[in-house]
mmCIF file of C-alpha atoms in Angstrom:
data_model
loop_
_atom_site.group_PDB
_atom_site.id
_atom_site.type_symbol
_atom_site.label_atom_id
_atom_site.label_comp_id
_atom_site.label_asym_id
_atom_site.label_seq_id
_atom_site.Cartn_x
_atom_site.Cartn_y
_atom_site.Cartn_z
ATOM 1 C CA MET A 1 20.266 -5.436 -0.068
ATOM 2 C CA LYS A 2 17.831 -6.440 2.696
ATOM 3 C CA GLU A 3 20.731 -6.735 5.169
ATOM 4 C CA GLN A 4 21.811 -3.234 4.134
ATOM 5 C CA ILE A 5 18.289 -1.972 4.894
ATOM 6 C CA LEU A 6 18.591 -3.255 8.460
ATOM 7 C CA THR A 7 22.017 -1.624 8.810
ATOM 8 C CA MET A 8 20.687 1.703 7.476
ATOM 9 C CA ALA A 9 17.665 1.497 9.803
ATOM 10 C CA ARG A 10 19.932 0.922 12.809
ATOM 11 C CA GLU A 11 22.110 3.870 11.791
ATOM 12 C CA ALA A 12 18.983 6.044 11.476
ATOM 13 C CA GLY A 13 17.972 5.130 15.033
ATOM 14 C CA LEU A 14 15.254 2.527 14.499
ATOM 15 C CA CYS A 15 14.083 1.195 17.858
ATOM 16 C CA GLN A 16 15.047 -2.329 18.957
ATOM 17 C CA PRO A 17 11.542 -3.874 18.676
ATOM 18 C CA TRP A 18 11.281 -2.746 15.040
ATOM 19 C CA GLN A 19 14.800 -3.957 14.292
ATOM 20 C CA GLU A 20 13.666 -7.352 15.549
ATOM 21 C CA LYS A 21 10.617 -7.207 13.242
ATOM 22 C CA ILE A 22 12.947 -6.727 10.285
ATOM 23 C CA VAL A 23 15.189 -9.598 11.403
ATOM 24 C CA GLN A 24 12.142 -11.893 11.811
ATOM 25 C CA ASP A 25 10.602 -10.976 8.445
ATOM 26 C CA SER A 26 12.541 -8.958 5.885
ATOM 27 C CA SER A 27 10.118 -9.693 3.054
ATOM 28 C CA ILE A 28 9.184 -6.816 0.756
ATOM 29 C CA GLU A 29 5.593 -7.107 1.956
ATOM 30 C CA ASN A 30 6.557 -6.758 5.626
ATOM 31 C CA LEU A 31 8.967 -3.880 4.975
ATOM 32 C CA CYS A 32 6.238 -1.996 3.072
ATOM 33 C CA LYS A 33 3.708 -2.612 5.857
ATOM 34 C CA MET A 34 6.273 -1.354 8.358
ATOM 35 C CA TYR A 35 6.743 1.804 6.254
ATOM 36 C CA PHE A 36 3.087 2.751 6.630
ATOM 37 C CA ALA A 37 2.906 1.697 10.285
ATOM 38 C CA GLY A 38 5.896 3.913 11.075
ATOM 39 C CA ASP A 39 5.479 6.562 8.393
ATOM 40 C CA ASP A 40 6.144 9.430 10.819
ATOM 41 C CA TRP A 41 9.610 8.022 11.642
ATOM 42 C CA ALA A 42 10.260 7.082 8.003
ATOM 43 C CA MET A 43 9.355 10.555 6.730
ATOM 44 C CA GLU A 44 11.432 12.309 9.374
ATOM 45 C CA LYS A 45 14.485 10.120 8.701
ATOM 46 C CA ASP A 46 13.960 10.036 4.897
ATOM 47 C CA PHE A 47 13.975 6.260 5.175
ATOM 48 C CA PRO A 48 14.381 4.237 3.104
ATOM 49 C CA SER A 49 16.618 6.211 0.790
ATOM 50 C CA LEU A 50 15.558 6.937 -2.767
ATOM 51 C CA GLU A 51 18.374 4.645 -3.924
ATOM 52 C CA VAL A 52 16.870 1.726 -1.974
ATOM 53 C CA LEU A 53 13.365 2.510 -3.218
ATOM 54 C CA ARG A 54 14.629 2.519 -6.804
ATOM 55 C CA HIS A 55 16.369 -0.823 -6.232
ATOM 56 C CA PHE A 56 13.022 -2.423 -5.327
ATOM 57 C CA ARG A 57 10.984 -0.582 -7.974
ATOM 58 C CA GLY A 58 8.521 -2.983 -9.542
ATOM 59 C CA GLN A 59 8.300 -5.090 -6.369
ATOM 60 C CA THR A 60 6.747 -2.605 -3.940
ATOM 61 C CA GLU A 61 3.846 -1.196 -5.948
ATOM 62 C CA VAL A 62 1.523 -4.044 -4.996
ATOM 63 C CA TYR A 63 2.036 -2.946 -1.356
ATOM 64 C CA GLY A 64 1.482 0.775 -2.009
ATOM 65 C CA LEU A 65 5.019 2.160 -2.437
ATOM 66 C CA PHE A 66 5.495 3.651 -5.913
ATOM 67 C CA THR A 67 8.875 4.961 -7.117
ATOM 68 C CA ASP A 68 9.324 6.949 -10.342
ATOM 69 C CA TYR A 69 5.797 5.868 -11.206
ATOM 70 C CA THR A 70 3.595 7.340 -13.919
ATOM 71 C CA GLY A 71 -0.062 6.392 -13.941
ATOM 72 C CA MET A 72 -3.631 6.855 -12.842
ATOM 73 C CA PRO A 73 -4.423 4.503 -9.926
ATOM 74 C CA ASN A 74 -7.701 5.234 -8.136
ATOM 75 C CA ASN A 75 -9.074 4.828 -4.605
ATOM 76 C CA LEU A 76 -5.829 3.475 -3.168
ATOM 77 C CA SER A 77 -6.359 3.157 0.580
ATOM 78 C CA LYS A 78 -2.662 3.710 1.387
ATOM 79 C CA ALA A 79 -0.069 4.868 -1.097
ATOM 80 C CA ALA A 80 3.285 6.632 -1.119
ATOM 81 C CA PHE A 81 4.876 8.131 -4.224
ATOM 82 C CA PHE A 82 8.627 8.728 -4.392
ATOM 83 C CA GLY A 83 11.239 9.987 -6.808
ATOM 84 C CA SER A 84 9.975 11.503 -10.039
ATOM 85 C CA SER A 85 6.471 10.054 -9.931
ATOM 86 C CA ASN A 86 3.748 11.737 -11.985
ATOM 87 C CA VAL A 87 0.253 10.620 -11.063
ATOM 88 C CA GLN A 88 -3.393 11.460 -11.571
ATOM 89 C CA LEU A 89 -5.528 10.059 -8.784
ATOM 90 C CA THR A 90 -9.259 9.971 -8.146
ATOM 91 C CA TYR A 91 -10.943 9.180 -4.839
ATOM 92 C CA THR A 92 -14.694 8.545 -4.884
ATOM 93 C CA ALA A 93 -17.659 7.132 -2.991
ATOM 94 C CA PHE A 94 -16.977 6.655 0.733
ATOM 95 C CA SER A 95 -13.273 5.884 0.451
ATOM 96 C CA VAL A 96 -10.987 6.900 3.301
ATOM 97 C CA SER A 97 -7.367 7.042 2.199
ATOM 98 C CA GLN A 98 -3.846 8.056 3.178
ATOM 99 C CA LEU A 99 -1.336 9.404 0.672
ATOM 100 C CA ILE A 100 2.348 10.378 0.990
ATOM 101 C CA LEU A 101 4.039 12.522 -1.680
ATOM 102 C CA ARG A 102 7.844 12.818 -1.624
ATOM 103 C CA HIS A 103 10.824 14.005 -3.627
ATOM 104 C CA GLN A 104 9.880 15.407 -7.082
ATOM 105 C CA THR A 105 6.486 13.708 -7.294
ATOM 106 C CA GLU A 106 3.778 15.609 -9.159
ATOM 107 C CA ALA A 107 0.213 14.671 -8.273
ATOM 108 C CA LYS A 108 -3.083 15.832 -9.714
ATOM 109 C CA ILE A 109 -5.887 14.587 -7.493
ATOM 110 C CA ARG A 110 -9.686 14.720 -7.674
ATOM 111 C CA VAL A 111 -11.660 13.856 -4.537
ATOM 112 C CA CYS A 112 -15.444 13.662 -4.776
ATOM 113 C CA ASP A 113 -18.645 12.155 -3.400
ATOM 114 C CA ASN A 114 -18.048 11.476 0.311
ATOM 115 C CA ALA A 115 -14.390 10.501 0.116
ATOM 116 C CA VAL A 116 -11.892 11.543 2.781
ATOM 117 C CA LEU A 117 -8.213 11.862 1.910
ATOM 118 C CA ILE A 118 -5.269 12.596 4.191
ATOM 119 C CA ILE A 119 -2.077 13.683 2.436
ATOM 120 C CA ASN A 120 1.477 14.176 3.714
ATOM 121 C CA ILE A 121 3.595 16.256 1.330
ATOM 122 C CA LEU A 122 7.357 16.696 1.677
ATOM 123 C CA ASP A 123 10.471 17.680 -0.222
ATOM 124 C CA ALA A 124 9.802 19.271 -3.639
ATOM 125 C CA ALA A 125 6.602 17.354 -4.394
ATOM 126 C CA LYS A 126 3.820 19.256 -6.177
ATOM 127 C CA LEU A 127 0.123 18.836 -5.486
ATOM 128 C CA ASN A 128 -2.833 20.060 -7.525
ATOM 129 C CA ILE A 129 -6.042 18.995 -5.802
ATOM 130 C CA GLU A 130 -9.762 19.417 -6.478
ATOM 131 C CA CYS A 131 -12.194 18.510 -3.724
ATOM 132 C CA ILE A 132 -15.919 18.565 -4.570
ATOM 133 C CA ASP A 133 -19.303 17.326 -3.343
ATOM 134 C CA ASN A 134 -19.151 16.237 0.312
ATOM 135 C CA ALA A 135 -15.522 15.135 0.108
ATOM 136 C CA ARG A 136 -12.825 16.386 2.454
ATOM 137 C CA VAL A 137 -9.047 16.603 2.229
ATOM 138 C CA GLU A 138 -6.518 17.211 4.992
ATOM 139 C CA VAL A 139 -2.994 18.067 3.812
ATOM 140 C CA PHE A 140 -0.045 17.982 6.200
ATOM 141 C CA ALA A 141 2.682 20.067 4.579
ATOM 142 C CA TYR A 142 6.164 19.417 5.946
ATOM 143 C CA GLY A 143 7.935 22.549 4.750
ATOM 144 C CA ASN A 144 6.295 22.218 1.345
ATOM 145 C CA GLU A 145 3.966 24.837 -0.100
ATOM 146 C CA ASN A 146 3.724 23.513 -3.689
ATOM 147 C CA ILE A 147 -0.032 23.110 -3.351
ATOM 148 C CA LYS A 148 -2.813 24.322 -5.645
ATOM 149 C CA MET A 149 -6.307 23.591 -4.415
ATOM 150 C CA LEU A 150 -10.002 23.949 -5.064
ATOM 151 C CA GLY A 151 -12.751 23.052 -2.582
ATOM 152 C CA ASP A 152 -12.695 21.762 0.991
ATOM 153 C CA VAL A 153 -8.940 21.272 1.347
ATOM 154 C CA ARG A 154 -7.427 22.032 4.739
ATOM 155 C CA ILE A 155 -3.706 22.697 4.897
ATOM 156 C CA HIS A 156 -1.785 22.046 8.116
ATOM 157 C CA LYS A 157 1.819 23.181 8.301
ATOM 158 C CA SER A 158 3.600 20.381 10.087
ATOM 159 C CA LYS A 159 6.991 19.610 11.618
ATOM 160 C CA PHE A 160 8.558 16.440 12.860
#
């Protein structure tokens, strides 16, 4: 499957230096780190596919990629939810975090204290967010308006 990932990345137009990174280290850990480092390209190209993400389900969560996940993780510094995930998240204290919501993910999020959260939302994902105290949330909505909010939540309509 890892060889197929490289083939799919090439077909999607991944640049040569990043192709070489995959050839040098195709570990799950490295591929997940590369996802976050190149999340703009990955989101635009819908890469990796949901099929690939589901194949590695159970192996990627430790690195922040959650597929068809149900749960309540808190203060994750970087996380991406795919497929039919259903999550309740809380961000507190002085945490600064990045979150990506894709496919049919449903997320209920509470951000408080002095936390800062940046969210990218795509596809048919749904977001219900409460931002209180001195917290701040920036949401970059890529053609998605399934957002309910309370508090200091700033929505930016974005394109690739």
